[in-house]
PDB file of C-alpha atoms in Angstrom:
ATOM      1  CA  MET A  44      53.815  27.885 -12.644  1.00 69.00           C
ATOM      2  CA  VAL A  45      53.092  24.536 -10.921  1.00 70.00           C
ATOM      3  CA  ASN A  46      49.819  24.212 -12.829  1.00 70.00           C
ATOM      4  CA  ILE A  47      51.736  24.600 -16.091  1.00 70.00           C
ATOM      5  CA  LEU A  48      54.251  21.983 -14.984  1.00 71.00           C
ATOM      6  CA  TRP A  49      51.883  19.377 -13.550  1.00 75.00           C
ATOM      7  CA  GLY A  50      48.314  20.466 -14.227  1.00 68.00           C
ATOM      8  CA  ASP A  51      47.516  18.401 -17.316  1.00 67.00           C
ATOM      9  CA  SER A  52      44.940  16.425 -15.321  1.00 67.00           C
ATOM     10  CA  GLY A  53      43.325  19.336 -13.429  1.00 73.00           C
ATOM     11  CA  ALA A  54      44.126  22.373 -11.358  1.00 78.00           C
ATOM     12  CA  MET A  55      46.533  22.322  -8.395  1.00 77.00           C
ATOM     13  CA  TYR A  56      45.864  24.115  -5.118  1.00 80.00           C
ATOM     14  CA  ILE A  57      48.973  25.449  -3.356  1.00 80.00           C
ATOM     15  CA  ARG A  58      49.231  26.604   0.277  1.00 80.00           C
ATOM     16  CA  PRO A  59      52.377  28.110   1.833  1.00 80.00           C
ATOM     17  CA  THR A  60      53.335  26.631   5.218  1.00 75.00           C
ATOM     18  CA  GLY A  61      56.686  28.272   5.858  1.00 74.00           C
ATOM     19  CA  THR A  62      59.753  29.813   4.247  1.00 76.00           C
ATOM     20  CA  ASN A  63      60.123  28.228   0.814  1.00 76.00           C
ATOM     21  CA  LEU A  64      57.779  25.460   1.938  1.00 78.00           C
ATOM     22  CA  PHE A  65      54.451  24.721   0.300  1.00 79.00           C
ATOM     23  CA  ILE A  66      51.754  22.048   0.338  1.00 80.00           C
ATOM     24  CA  VAL A  67      50.278  21.087  -3.025  1.00 82.00           C
ATOM     25  CA  GLN A  68      46.850  19.506  -3.342  1.00 82.00           C
ATOM     26  CA  PHE A  69      46.633  17.367  -6.490  1.00 83.00           C
ATOM     27  CA  PRO A  70      43.370  16.739  -8.403  1.00 83.00           C
ATOM     28  CA  ASN A  71      43.815  12.950  -8.026  1.00 85.00           C
ATOM     29  CA  SER A  72      46.217  10.356  -6.620  1.00 83.00           C
ATOM     30  CA  GLU A  73      47.389   9.287 -10.097  1.00 84.00           C
ATOM     31  CA  THR A  74      48.784  12.767 -10.826  1.00 83.00           C
ATOM     32  CA  ARG A  75      50.367  12.957  -7.381  1.00 83.00           C
ATOM     33  CA  ASP A  76      52.107   9.572  -7.771  1.00 83.00           C
ATOM     34  CA  ARG A  77      53.327  10.488 -11.269  1.00 83.00           C
ATOM     35  CA  VAL A  78      54.898  13.693  -9.967  1.00 81.00           C
ATOM     36  CA  LEU A  79      56.532  11.914  -7.028  1.00 81.00           C
ATOM     37  CA  LYS A  80      58.025   9.231  -9.250  1.00 79.00           C
ATOM     38  CA  SER A  81      59.219  11.594 -11.999  1.00 76.00           C
ATOM     39  CA  GLY A  82      61.727  14.378 -11.909  1.00 71.00           C
ATOM     40  CA  PRO A  83      63.947  15.976 -10.913  1.00 74.00           C
ATOM     41  CA  TRP A  84      61.770  19.044 -11.109  1.00 77.00           C
ATOM     42  CA  HIS A  85      62.887  22.642 -11.502  1.00 75.00           C
ATOM     43  CA  ILE A  86      61.036  25.998 -11.438  1.00 75.00           C
ATOM     44  CA  GLN A  87      62.877  28.989 -12.922  1.00 72.00           C
ATOM     45  CA  ASN A  88      66.140  26.950 -12.837  1.00 70.00           C
ATOM     46  CA  LYS A  89      65.735  26.256  -9.118  1.00 75.00           C
ATOM     47  CA  PRO A  90      65.444  22.654  -7.866  1.00 75.00           C
ATOM     48  CA  LEU A  91      62.096  21.625  -6.457  1.00 78.00           C
ATOM     49  CA  ILE A  92      62.340  19.043  -3.672  1.00 78.00           C
ATOM     50  CA  ILE A  93      59.116  17.127  -3.098  1.00 78.00           C
ATOM     51  CA  ARG A  94      57.882  14.382  -0.803  1.00 76.00           C
ATOM     52  CA  LYS A  95      54.525  12.894   0.112  1.00 77.00           C
ATOM     53  CA  GLN A  96      52.853  14.486   3.128  1.00 74.00           C
ATOM     54  CA  GLU A  97      51.840  12.205   5.993  1.00 71.00           C
ATOM     55  CA  PRO A  98      49.095  13.428   8.316  1.00 68.00           C
ATOM     56  CA  SER A  99      50.941  12.185  11.426  1.00 65.00           C
ATOM     57  CA  LEU A 100      53.993  14.317  10.693  1.00 60.00           C
ATOM     58  CA  LYS A 101      54.113  17.646  12.493  1.00 58.00           C
ATOM     59  CA  THR A 102      57.088  18.869  10.481  1.00 62.00           C
ATOM     60  CA  LEU A 103      58.421  17.967   7.068  1.00 62.00           C
ATOM     61  CA  GLU A 104      62.082  17.046   7.011  1.00 66.00           C
ATOM     62  CA  PHE A 105      64.105  16.762   3.800  1.00 65.00           C
ATOM     63  CA  ASN A 106      67.405  14.985   3.365  1.00 67.00           C
ATOM     64  CA  MET A 107      69.616  17.461   1.528  1.00 66.00           C
ATOM     65  CA  ALA A 108      72.720  15.249   1.492  1.00 69.00           C
ATOM     66  CA  LYS A 109      71.945  14.261  -2.084  1.00 69.00           C
ATOM     67  CA  LEU A 110      70.047  16.187  -4.719  1.00 67.00           C
ATOM     68  CA  PRO A 111      69.239  14.838  -8.221  1.00 66.00           C
ATOM     69  CA  VAL A 112      69.939  17.241 -11.044  1.00 66.00           C
ATOM     70  CA  TRP A 113      69.898  17.124 -14.844  1.00 67.00           C
ATOM     71  CA  VAL A 114      73.328  17.381 -16.445  1.00 68.00           C
ATOM     72  CA  GLN A 115      73.813  18.184 -20.140  1.00 69.00           C
ATOM     73  CA  LEU A 116      77.156  17.202 -21.673  1.00 68.00           C
ATOM     74  CA  SER A 117      78.140  18.870 -24.918  1.00 68.00           C
ATOM     75  CA  ASN A 118      80.781  18.215 -27.594  1.00 68.00           C
ATOM     76  CA  ILE A 119      81.216  14.499 -26.854  1.00 67.00           C
ATOM     77  CA  PRO A 120      82.444  12.728 -30.017  1.00 64.00           C
ATOM     78  CA  LEU A 121      80.406   9.808 -31.297  1.00 63.00           C
ATOM     79  CA  GLU A 122      83.170   7.309 -30.507  1.00 59.00           C
ATOM     80  CA  PHE A 123      82.689   8.069 -26.798  1.00 64.00           C
ATOM     81  CA  PHE A 124      78.975   7.177 -26.950  1.00 65.00           C
ATOM     82  CA  THR A 125      79.418   3.714 -25.536  1.00 68.00           C
ATOM     83  CA  GLN A 126      78.234   2.323 -22.176  1.00 69.00           C
ATOM     84  CA  ARG A 127      81.769   2.439 -20.862  1.00 73.00           C
ATOM     85  CA  GLY A 128      82.484   5.927 -22.198  1.00 73.00           C
ATOM     86  CA  ILE A 129      79.333   7.573 -20.901  1.00 71.00           C
ATOM     87  CA  SER A 130      79.632   5.757 -17.582  1.00 72.00           C
ATOM     88  CA  TYR A 131      83.159   7.096 -17.189  1.00 72.00           C
ATOM     89  CA  ILE A 132      82.040  10.683 -17.815  1.00 70.00           C
ATOM     90  CA  ALA A 133      79.064  10.280 -15.450  1.00 67.00           C
ATOM     91  CA  LYS A 134      81.404   9.289 -12.612  1.00 67.00           C
ATOM     92  CA  LEU A 135      83.459  12.472 -12.893  1.00 61.00           C
ATOM     93  CA  ASP A 136      82.849  15.047 -10.180  1.00 50.00           C
ATOM     94  CA  ALA A 137      84.013  18.633  -9.771  1.00 44.00           C
ATOM     95  CA  LYS A 138      87.392  17.533  -8.408  1.00 47.00           C
ATOM     96  CA  LEU A 139      88.242  15.191 -11.321  1.00 48.00           C
ATOM     97  CA  GLU A 140      89.281  15.997 -14.820  1.00 53.00           C
ATOM     98  CA  VAL A 141      89.160  14.229 -18.144  1.00 51.00           C
ATOM     99  CA  PRO A 142      92.500  12.336 -18.555  1.00 55.00           C
ATOM    100  CA  LYS A 143      95.307  14.254 -20.226  1.00 58.00           C
ATOM    101  CA  MET A 144      95.823  11.362 -22.622  1.00 60.00           C
ATOM    102  CA  ILE A 145      93.908   8.270 -23.696  1.00 58.00           C
ATOM    103  CA  ASP A 146      94.838   5.122 -25.611  1.00 60.00           C
ATOM    104  CA  VAL A 147      92.482   4.251 -28.465  1.00 58.00           C
ATOM    105  CA  VAL A 148      92.289   0.774 -29.982  1.00 57.00           C
ATOM    106  CA  LEU A 149      92.358   1.279 -33.763  1.00 59.00           C
ATOM    107  CA  ARG A 150      90.602  -0.933 -36.322  1.00 57.00           C
ATOM    108  CA  ASP A 151      93.819  -2.735 -37.199  1.00 64.00           C
ATOM    109  CA  GLY A 152      94.423  -3.581 -33.538  1.00 63.00           C
ATOM    110  CA  SER A 153      97.188  -1.035 -32.953  1.00 66.00           C
ATOM    111  CA  ILE A 154      97.117   1.504 -30.165  1.00 63.00           C
ATOM    112  CA  GLY A 155      96.853   5.222 -30.931  1.00 61.00           C
ATOM    113  CA  GLN A 156      97.098   8.100 -28.462  1.00 60.00           C
ATOM    114  CA  LYS A 157      94.953  11.198 -28.194  1.00 56.00           C
ATOM    115  CA  SER A 158      95.558  14.316 -26.124  1.00 57.00           C
ATOM    116  CA  GLU A 159      93.786  17.593 -25.424  1.00 54.00           C
ATOM    117  CA  LYS A 160      94.711  20.437 -27.744  1.00 52.00           C
ATOM    118  CA  PRO A 161      96.444  23.355 -26.016  1.00 56.00           C
ATOM    119  CA  GLY A 162      94.072  26.285 -25.315  1.00 54.00           C
ATOM    120  CA  SER A 163      90.934  24.297 -26.113  1.00 52.00           C
ATOM    121  CA  PHE A 164      87.706  25.171 -24.265  1.00 48.00           C
ATOM    122  CA  ASN A 165      86.238  21.734 -25.000  1.00 50.00           C
ATOM    123  CA  ARG A 166      87.013  19.278 -22.195  1.00 47.00           C
ATOM    124  CA  PHE A 167      86.478  16.403 -24.627  1.00 47.00           C
ATOM    125  CA  GLU A 168      88.801  17.744 -27.336  1.00 51.00           C
ATOM    126  CA  ILE A 169      91.179  15.034 -26.178  1.00 47.00           C
ATOM    127  CA  LEU A 170      89.177  12.642 -28.335  1.00 47.00           C
ATOM    128  CA  ASN A 171      89.709  14.541 -31.545  1.00 48.00           C
ATOM    129  CA  SER A 172      93.482  14.481 -32.220  1.00 46.00           C
ATOM    130  CA  PHE A 173      96.411  12.040 -31.985  1.00 43.00           C
ATOM    131  CA  ILE A 174      99.771  12.915 -30.382  1.00 40.00           C
ATOM    132  CA  GLY A 175     102.768  10.969 -29.087  1.00 41.00           C
ATOM    133  CA  ASP A 176     103.644  12.652 -25.800  1.00 42.00           C
ATOM    134  CA  GLU A 177     104.203  10.280 -22.897  1.00 41.00           C
ATOM    135  CA  GLU A 178     102.120  10.472 -19.754  1.00 41.00           C
ATOM    136  CA  THR A 179     101.762   8.300 -16.661  1.00 43.00           C
ATOM    137  CA  GLU A 180      99.439   5.287 -16.749  1.00 45.00           C
ATOM    138  CA  LYS A 181      97.007   6.902 -14.282  1.00 42.00           C
ATOM    139  CA  ASP A 182      96.345   9.732 -16.750  1.00 42.00           C
ATOM    140  CA  ARG A 183      95.180   7.292 -19.444  1.00 44.00           C
ATOM    141  CA  MET A 184      92.159   5.237 -20.242  1.00 44.00           C
ATOM    142  CA  THR A 185      91.516   2.883 -23.183  1.00 47.00           C
ATOM    143  CA  ILE A 186      88.403   2.945 -25.331  1.00 44.00           C
ATOM    144  CA  ALA A 187      87.422   0.854 -28.388  1.00 48.00           C
ATOM    145  CA  PRO A 188      85.672   2.903 -31.089  1.00 48.00           C
ATOM    146  CA  ARG A 189      82.589   1.572 -32.841  1.00 50.00           C
ATOM    147  CA  GLN A 190      83.218  -0.310 -36.053  1.00 56.00           C
ATOM    148  CA  THR A 191      81.694   1.794 -38.840  1.00 55.00           C
ATOM    149  CA  ARG A 192      81.022   0.830 -42.413  1.00 64.00           C
ATOM    150  CA  ALA A 193      80.433   3.411 -45.125  1.00 76.00           C
ATOM    151  CA  ALA A 194      77.356   3.387 -47.340  1.00 86.00           C
ATOM    152  CA  SER A 195      76.972   5.091 -50.687  1.00 91.00           C
ATOM    153  CA  PHE A 196      73.768   6.838 -51.733  1.00 92.00           C
ATOM    154  CA  ASN A 197      72.729   7.528 -55.329  1.00 92.00           C
ATOM    155  CA  LEU A 198      69.677   9.752 -55.789  1.00 94.00           C
ATOM    156  CA  ILE A 199      67.011   8.011 -57.878  1.00 94.00           C
ATOM    157  CA  ALA A 200      63.948  10.262 -57.601  1.00 94.00           C
ATOM    158  CA  ALA A 201      62.603  13.129 -55.486  1.00 94.00           C
ATOM    159  CA  THR A 202      59.089  14.545 -55.214  1.00 94.00           C
ATOM    160  CA  ASN A 203      57.375  16.878 -52.762  1.00 94.00           C
ATOM    161  CA  GLN A 204      56.327  13.810 -50.724  1.00 96.00           C
ATOM    162  CA  SER A 205      59.226  11.378 -51.121  1.00 95.00           C
ATOM    163  CA  ILE A 206      62.898  10.982 -51.876  1.00 95.00           C
ATOM    164  CA  SER A 207      64.486   7.681 -53.004  1.00 95.00           C
ATOM    165  CA  TYR A 208      68.116   6.568 -53.048  1.00 95.00           C
ATOM    166  CA  MET A 209      69.898   3.492 -54.340  1.00 95.00           C
ATOM    167  CA  VAL A 210      72.025   2.401 -51.387  1.00 94.00           C
ATOM    168  CA  ASP A 211      75.162   0.251 -51.510  1.00 93.00           C
ATOM    169  CA  PHE A 212      76.063  -1.056 -48.049  1.00 88.00           C
ATOM    170  CA  ASP A 213      78.026  -4.099 -46.882  1.00 83.00           C
ATOM    171  CA  SER A 214      78.061  -5.637 -50.370  1.00 86.00           C
ATOM    172  CA  LYS A 215      74.271  -5.274 -50.578  1.00 89.00           C
ATOM    173  CA  GLN A 216      72.213  -2.968 -52.767  1.00 94.00           C
ATOM    174  CA  PHE A 217      68.691  -1.814 -52.017  1.00 95.00           C
ATOM    175  CA  LEU A 218      66.264   0.983 -52.748  1.00 96.00           C
ATOM    176  CA  LEU A 219      65.481   3.317 -49.818  1.00 96.00           C
ATOM    177  CA  SER A 220      62.509   5.688 -49.951  1.00 96.00           C
ATOM    178  CA  ALA A 221      61.827   8.305 -47.260  1.00 96.00           C
ATOM    179  CA  ILE A 222      58.148   9.290 -47.212  1.00 96.00           C
ATOM    180  CA  TYR A 223      56.286  12.314 -45.889  1.00 95.00           C
ATOM    181  CA  GLY A 224      52.740  12.066 -47.177  1.00 95.00           C
ATOM    182  CA  SER A 225      50.628  15.131 -47.677  1.00 95.00           C
ATOM    183  CA  ASN A 226      47.838  16.022 -45.229  1.00 92.00           C
ATOM    184  CA  GLU A 227      45.480  16.133 -48.213  1.00 93.00           C
ATOM    185  CA  GLY A 228      44.198  12.791 -49.484  1.00 93.00           C
ATOM    186  CA  VAL A 229      43.907  14.017 -53.075  1.00 94.00           C
ATOM    187  CA  GLU A 230      47.580  15.057 -53.093  1.00 95.00           C
ATOM    188  CA  ARG A 231      48.633  11.686 -51.685  1.00 96.00           C
ATOM    189  CA  ARG A 232      47.280  10.005 -54.796  1.00 95.00           C
ATOM    190  CA  SER A 233      50.240  11.402 -56.730  1.00 96.00           C
ATOM    191  CA  LEU A 234      52.521   9.746 -54.132  1.00 96.00           C
ATOM    192  CA  TRP A 235      50.854   6.376 -54.678  1.00 97.00           C
ATOM    193  CA  ALA A 236      51.241   6.757 -58.450  1.00 96.00           C
ATOM    194  CA  HIS A 237      54.945   7.613 -57.989  1.00 97.00           C
ATOM    195  CA  LEU A 238      55.506   4.549 -55.797  1.00 97.00           C
ATOM    196  CA  ASN A 239      53.794   2.370 -58.427  1.00 96.00           C
ATOM    197  CA  SER A 240      56.188   3.747 -61.030  1.00 96.00           C
ATOM    198  CA  LEU A 241      59.225   3.034 -58.826  1.00 96.00           C
ATOM    199  CA  SER A 242      57.963  -0.504 -58.206  1.00 95.00           C
ATOM    200  CA  GLY A 243      57.812  -1.176 -61.910  1.00 94.00           C
ATOM    201  CA  SER A 244      61.350   0.113 -62.491  1.00 94.00           C
ATOM    202  CA  TYR A 245      63.047  -1.507 -59.466  1.00 94.00           C
ATOM    203  CA  SER A 246      61.077  -4.700 -58.887  1.00 90.00           C
ATOM    204  CA  GLN A 247      64.178  -6.932 -58.766  1.00 93.00           C
ATOM    205  CA  ILE A 248      65.941  -5.426 -55.769  1.00 94.00           C
ATOM    206  CA  PRO A 249      65.059  -5.052 -52.058  1.00 95.00           C
ATOM    207  CA  TRP A 250      63.006  -1.945 -51.272  1.00 96.00           C
ATOM    208  CA  ILE A 251      62.574  -0.185 -47.909  1.00 96.00           C
ATOM    209  CA  LEU A 252      60.031   2.592 -47.443  1.00 97.00           C
ATOM    210  CA  ALA A 253      59.813   4.485 -44.164  1.00 96.00           C
ATOM    211  CA  ARG A 254      58.466   7.444 -42.229  1.00 93.00           C
ATOM    212  CA  ASP A 255      55.157   9.337 -42.207  1.00 95.00           C
ATOM    213  CA  PHE A 256      52.540   8.223 -44.760  1.00 96.00           C
ATOM    214  CA  ASN A 257      49.895  10.426 -43.085  1.00 95.00           C
ATOM    215  CA  VAL A 258      47.155   7.824 -43.579  1.00 95.00           C
ATOM    216  CA  ILE A 259      46.158   4.520 -42.012  1.00 94.00           C
ATOM    217  CA  ALA A 260      46.089   1.300 -44.046  1.00 93.00           C
ATOM    218  CA  CYS A 261      43.111  -0.349 -42.321  1.00 90.00           C
ATOM    219  CA  PRO A 262      40.359   0.639 -39.823  1.00 89.00           C
ATOM    220  CA  SER A 263      42.076  -1.049 -36.861  1.00 88.00           C
ATOM    221  CA  GLU A 264      44.968   1.442 -37.131  1.00 92.00           C
ATOM    222  CA  SER A 265      42.747   4.249 -35.762  1.00 91.00           C
ATOM    223  CA  SER A 266      41.243   4.528 -32.286  1.00 88.00           C
ATOM    224  CA  SER A 267      38.172   6.309 -33.607  1.00 83.00           C
ATOM    225  CA  TYR A 268      37.394   4.644 -36.955  1.00 76.00           C
ATOM    226  CA  ILE A 269      33.749   3.757 -37.405  1.00 71.00           C
ATOM    227  CA  GLY A 270      33.047   0.674 -39.469  1.00 66.00           C
ATOM    228  CA  SER A 271      35.094  -2.358 -40.502  1.00 62.00           C
ATOM    229  CA  HIS A 272      35.810  -1.674 -44.186  1.00 67.00           C
ATOM    230  CA  PRO A 273      38.306   0.846 -45.533  1.00 68.00           C
ATOM    231  CA  HIS A 274      37.001   3.565 -47.832  1.00 77.00           C
ATOM    232  CA  GLY A 275      38.137   6.764 -49.485  1.00 88.00           C
ATOM    233  CA  TYR A 276      41.754   7.717 -48.962  1.00 92.00           C
ATOM    234  CA  ILE A 277      42.393   4.716 -46.724  1.00 93.00           C
ATOM    235  CA  LYS A 278      41.385   2.429 -49.557  1.00 93.00           C
ATOM    236  CA  ASP A 279      43.742   4.314 -51.916  1.00 95.00           C
ATOM    237  CA  PHE A 280      46.657   3.548 -49.603  1.00 96.00           C
ATOM    238  CA  SER A 281      45.783  -0.116 -49.011  1.00 93.00           C
ATOM    239  CA  GLU A 282      45.364  -0.685 -52.760  1.00 94.00           C
ATOM    240  CA  CYS A 283      48.768   0.885 -53.391  1.00 96.00           C
ATOM    241  CA  LEU A 284      50.411  -1.455 -50.853  1.00 95.00           C
ATOM    242  CA  HIS A 285      48.821  -4.399 -52.604  1.00 94.00           C
ATOM    243  CA  GLN A 286      49.815  -3.255 -56.079  1.00 95.00           C
ATOM    244  CA  ILE A 287      53.473  -2.695 -55.272  1.00 96.00           C
ATOM    245  CA  ALA A 288      53.578  -5.830 -53.058  1.00 94.00           C
ATOM    246  CA  ILE A 289      55.070  -4.367 -49.868  1.00 94.00           C
ATOM    247  CA  LEU A 290      54.409  -5.343 -46.244  1.00 92.00           C
ATOM    248  CA  ASP A 291      54.918  -3.870 -42.815  1.00 92.00           C
ATOM    249  CA  HIS A 292      58.286  -4.628 -41.267  1.00 90.00           C
ATOM    250  CA  VAL A 293      58.004  -6.456 -37.973  1.00 85.00           C
ATOM    251  CA  ALA A 294      57.593  -3.861 -35.220  1.00 83.00           C
ATOM    252  CA  SER A 295      57.126  -3.764 -31.450  1.00 81.00           C
ATOM    253  CA  GLY A 296      55.912  -1.129 -29.010  1.00 80.00           C
ATOM    254  CA  PRO A 297      52.846   1.124 -29.150  1.00 84.00           C
ATOM    255  CA  LYS A 298      50.371   0.383 -31.903  1.00 87.00           C
ATOM    256  CA  PHE A 299      49.658   4.051 -32.650  1.00 91.00           C
ATOM    257  CA  THR A 300      52.365   6.548 -33.672  1.00 92.00           C
ATOM    258  CA  TRP A 301      50.337   9.780 -33.598  1.00 91.00           C
ATOM    259  CA  SER A 302      47.654  11.318 -31.386  1.00 90.00           C
ATOM    260  CA  ASN A 303      45.854  14.637 -31.109  1.00 88.00           C
ATOM    261  CA  LYS A 304      46.939  14.816 -27.429  1.00 84.00           C
ATOM    262  CA  GLN A 305      43.493  15.879 -26.264  1.00 84.00           C
ATOM    263  CA  GLN A 306      41.819  14.764 -23.060  1.00 77.00           C
ATOM    264  CA  GLU A 307      38.383  14.857 -24.685  1.00 82.00           C
ATOM    265  CA  ASN A 308      37.737  13.382 -28.128  1.00 85.00           C
ATOM    266  CA  TYR A 309      41.058  11.586 -28.011  1.00 86.00           C
ATOM    267  CA  ILE A 310      42.217  10.202 -31.387  1.00 90.00           C
ATOM    268  CA  ALA A 311      45.268   8.055 -32.082  1.00 91.00           C
ATOM    269  CA  LYS A 312      46.439   6.559 -35.392  1.00 93.00           C
ATOM    270  CA  LYS A 313      49.255   4.610 -36.945  1.00 94.00           C
ATOM    271  CA  LEU A 314      50.656   7.074 -39.490  1.00 95.00           C
ATOM    272  CA  ASP A 315      54.368   6.159 -39.311  1.00 95.00           C
ATOM    273  CA  ARG A 316      55.646   2.820 -40.500  1.00 95.00           C
ATOM    274  CA  VAL A 317      58.435   0.889 -42.205  1.00 95.00           C
ATOM    275  CA  LEU A 318      57.500  -1.160 -45.284  1.00 96.00           C
ATOM    276  CA  ILE A 319      59.573  -3.672 -47.221  1.00 95.00           C
ATOM    277  CA  ASN A 320      59.088  -5.834 -50.300  1.00 94.00           C
ATOM    278  CA  GLU A 321      59.427  -9.611 -50.597  1.00 90.00           C
ATOM    279  CA  LEU A 322      63.090  -9.497 -51.697  1.00 92.00           C
ATOM    280  CA  SER A 323      64.049  -7.711 -48.478  1.00 90.00           C
ATOM    281  CA  PHE A 324      63.120 -10.756 -46.385  1.00 85.00           C
ATOM    282  CA  SER A 325      65.642 -12.989 -48.142  1.00 84.00           C
ATOM    283  CA  GLU A 326      68.335 -10.336 -48.699  1.00 85.00           C
ATOM    284  CA  PHE A 327      68.477  -9.264 -45.061  1.00 83.00           C
ATOM    285  CA  SER A 328      67.449 -12.627 -43.485  1.00 78.00           C
ATOM    286  CA  LEU A 329      64.259 -11.190 -41.990  1.00 74.00           C
ATOM    287  CA  PRO A 330      61.527 -13.423 -40.547  1.00 71.00           C
ATOM    288  CA  LYS A 331      58.611 -13.636 -42.932  1.00 67.00           C
ATOM    289  CA  PRO A 332      55.204 -12.768 -41.502  1.00 66.00           C
ATOM    290  CA  PHE A 333      52.626 -15.538 -41.245  1.00 68.00           C
ATOM    291  CA  LYS A 334      49.326 -14.826 -42.977  1.00 68.00           C
ATOM    292  CA  PHE A 335      46.154 -16.652 -42.097  1.00 75.00           C
ATOM    293  CA  PHE A 336      43.083 -16.449 -44.295  1.00 77.00           C
ATOM    294  CA  ASN A 337      39.795 -17.147 -42.519  1.00 81.00           C
ATOM    295  CA  TYR A 338      38.412 -19.256 -45.331  1.00 81.00           C
ATOM    296  CA  TRP A 339      41.132 -21.875 -44.661  1.00 83.00           C
ATOM    297  CA  ALA A 340      39.148 -22.901 -41.580  1.00 84.00           C
ATOM    298  CA  ASN A 341      36.247 -23.925 -43.798  1.00 86.00           C
ATOM    299  CA  HIS A 342      38.272 -26.601 -45.576  1.00 86.00           C
ATOM    300  CA  PRO A 343      37.098 -30.089 -44.521  1.00 88.00           C
ATOM    301  CA  GLU A 344      40.663 -31.227 -43.823  1.00 88.00           C
ATOM    302  CA  PHE A 345      41.773 -28.087 -41.955  1.00 85.00           C
ATOM    303  CA  LEU A 346      41.707 -29.458 -38.383  1.00 86.00           C
ATOM    304  CA  ASP A 347      43.306 -32.754 -39.385  1.00 86.00           C
ATOM    305  CA  THR A 348      46.122 -30.938 -41.170  1.00 85.00           C
ATOM    306  CA  VAL A 349      46.781 -28.687 -38.133  1.00 82.00           C
ATOM    307  CA  LEU A 350      46.798 -31.643 -35.761  1.00 83.00           C
ATOM    308  CA  PHE A 351      49.139 -33.590 -37.987  1.00 82.00           C
ATOM    309  CA  SER A 352      51.565 -30.660 -38.358  1.00 78.00           C
ATOM    310  CA  TRP A 353      51.597 -29.550 -34.731  1.00 72.00           C
TER     311      TRP A 353
END
């Protein structure tokens, strides 16, 4: 069981030393430190308390005054998903209860009241209905709901690899395409043709394309690509991006979005991305990416121009 839980870097050796007490030998210090820093750990729904063994210790003592556990809260309405709301729930212990009534700040600034429905099995049902009964101040708390704005979606086109909507939101209109490219490169060619068709019909509005394209756009987006020039299905994708004039949205975090999760012959690629067209930069006030072409450096006035500008 422990090898299933922790043994992704090698086998564990376990030796019992007393009642419900075991010593675990890890394959390396990195795995040991990861296990010690992570958690809490459970085996068959029983908490597993761990600490690093020190050779000078004759006995292992554990402080049982506090024990970390995972807690899953269900049926919490979205309006309670704020830092203050979740923090309040996290501070509740077995002796406390959710308030009988809460005051909610409405969008127009007025105060509404919510109370738990009689006979409800949901402790957070209090957040789902308004009433006017009076309670003491100590039984109340005030929360401010998130400001939400509705968006309308009009279906434009749907294929087996994409679905596109015309979206109206906050007095703005844009085309939104959700992509799930086929695993087969030949089948993806029909997706590129479809996107070309959409680009020709909706070239005058902002366009956002997102999700899993199932192919990289250039060799550097794969950890195992051999060579420096795109070919085959990769070239199909890069040519499509150029033809419909869309660029990667600014992103941060890991470069690769997919991996085969293997210790040997590890492969990672960037298959998921968000793409936008030129109009999206101005419509949504996005920073435009800076492009540098290597041949600029060959211009005789290149260095002088850079020095003068910077």
